[in-house]
Amino acid sequence: MVIALRIEVKGLSKTYEGGVTALRPTDLEIGDGVFALLGPNGSGKTTFMRMLATLLEPTEGTALIDGHDIRRDRQGIRRLLGYLPQDFGLYPTLTVEEQLDYMALLSEIADRAARQAAVVRVIEQANLGDFRKRRVGELSGGMRQRLGIAQALLKEPQLLIIDEPTSGLDPEERIRIRSLLAELGGDRVVILSTHIVADVEATADSLVILRLGEVLFTGTIEELLARTRGRVWMCEVPRERLHEMKEQYVFTGVYRAGDRMRIRVVGEGVDGVPAEAAEPALEDAYLDVMAVAESAAGEP
Ligand code: ADP
């Protein structure tokens, strides 16, 4: 399915009252598939998403979603949009089906038959079929997240924005949510935020890397990897050199190799130790981008 929806972010920024700049002026374009906002806590991901979802007023700039301006046309945007915040309220005593029916009513799907059809559809889309009679209070973290996603899909949004969808989940649930998001990205634009590189690897087509409200990278996963190609090294050092090397290089992996240590670093190269080049993984590329920004900012 071809998706026409495009998001153009133009000089968008946010400074909260009190002076914290959560997003510096940002320009970017978001197209089809799954788009990830990757960055540590406090890097501005939620702020960015809330502005796109028209829940937070920008300080400067704007964004156009399918031509609708987030500052001028909230109604137009809300018709296109399903938004799932990190913490969302559920009714523990309702069943999954009842909760969805109630949410459908709140989202103004007034006609009973249309509501029922929407509930059946989202239960299937979120793979909740076996849990439709389960009480919401008895659901695991992953199932609750799935229910949240189902809710966000009730009005068949062309754009789904989900804040930290894998946060607090155990590894198996995390994998299931990732595959659900990747699947959903086939039919609509999905924007998700995460601080976990593996989430991006498993779901996203393109991404932005944010740090302290600044965009450090934007592009496809392949472009990010290409940037780091030739900057990843493996070498073996005696254990006692590990500490000193850590001060000097950006480590992306440390492994035991008998009585020595095998280390993986990103950067220009390694001095005084034989090092072989390695193919970059996304984690290397992310840590490289972060480390370059930190050293440019004069941080250790
Ligand atoms: P992330 O989602 O990446 O964790 P946020 O967008 O939540 O980042 O926060 C970015 C920065 O903005 C942080 O420094 C945070 O403390 C600050 N911030 C977030 N919300 C508010 C607010 N309502 N008032 C003041 N500062 C805020």
mmCIF file of C-alpha atoms and ligand atoms in Angstrom, residues 16 20 22 40-47, ligand 1:
data_model
loop_
_atom_site.group_PDB
_atom_site.id
_atom_site.type_symbol
_atom_site.label_atom_id
_atom_site.label_comp_id
_atom_site.label_asym_id
_atom_site.label_seq_id
_atom_site.Cartn_x
_atom_site.Cartn_y
_atom_site.Cartn_z
ATOM 1 C CA TYR A 16 9.241 25.525 28.447
ATOM 2 C CA VAL A 20 14.392 24.590 29.511
ATOM 3 C CA ALA A 22 13.476 20.759 25.129
ATOM 4 C CA PRO A 40 18.372 9.260 26.087
ATOM 5 C CA ASN A 41 15.807 10.378 28.645
ATOM 6 C CA GLY A 42 15.345 14.124 28.560
ATOM 7 C CA SER A 43 16.462 14.514 24.944
ATOM 8 C CA GLY A 44 13.112 15.993 23.837
ATOM 9 C CA LYS A 45 11.297 13.022 22.319
ATOM 10 C CA THR A 46 8.033 13.418 24.240
ATOM 11 C CA THR A 47 8.043 17.154 23.677
HETATM 12 P P1 ADP B 1 12.278 12.637 26.522
HETATM 13 O O1 ADP B 1 10.920 12.272 26.059
HETATM 14 O O2 ADP B 1 13.345 12.446 25.490
HETATM 15 O O3 ADP B 1 12.636 11.979 27.839
HETATM 16 P P2 ADP B 1 11.149 15.245 27.198
HETATM 17 O O4 ADP B 1 10.587 15.848 25.981
HETATM 18 O O5 ADP B 1 10.210 14.587 28.163
HETATM 19 O O6 ADP B 1 12.320 14.230 26.791
HETATM 20 O O7 ADP B 1 11.944 16.335 28.014
HETATM 21 C C1 ADP B 1 12.921 17.174 27.419
HETATM 22 C C2 ADP B 1 13.370 18.217 28.433
HETATM 23 O O8 ADP B 1 12.292 19.089 28.717
HETATM 24 C C3 ADP B 1 13.815 17.648 29.767
HETATM 25 O O9 ADP B 1 14.881 18.421 30.227
HETATM 26 C C4 ADP B 1 12.595 17.820 30.637
HETATM 27 O O10 ADP B 1 12.957 17.943 31.981
HETATM 28 C C5 ADP B 1 12.019 19.114 30.099
HETATM 29 N N1 ADP B 1 10.540 19.180 30.275
HETATM 30 C C6 ADP B 1 9.646 18.276 29.829
HETATM 31 N N2 ADP B 1 8.386 18.668 30.125
HETATM 32 C C7 ADP B 1 8.503 19.859 30.774
HETATM 33 C C8 ADP B 1 7.567 20.786 31.339
HETATM 34 N N3 ADP B 1 6.247 20.565 31.284
HETATM 35 N N4 ADP B 1 8.059 21.891 31.926
HETATM 36 C C9 ADP B 1 9.388 22.135 31.973
HETATM 37 N N5 ADP B 1 10.326 21.309 31.461
HETATM 38 C C10 ADP B 1 9.903 20.190 30.871
#
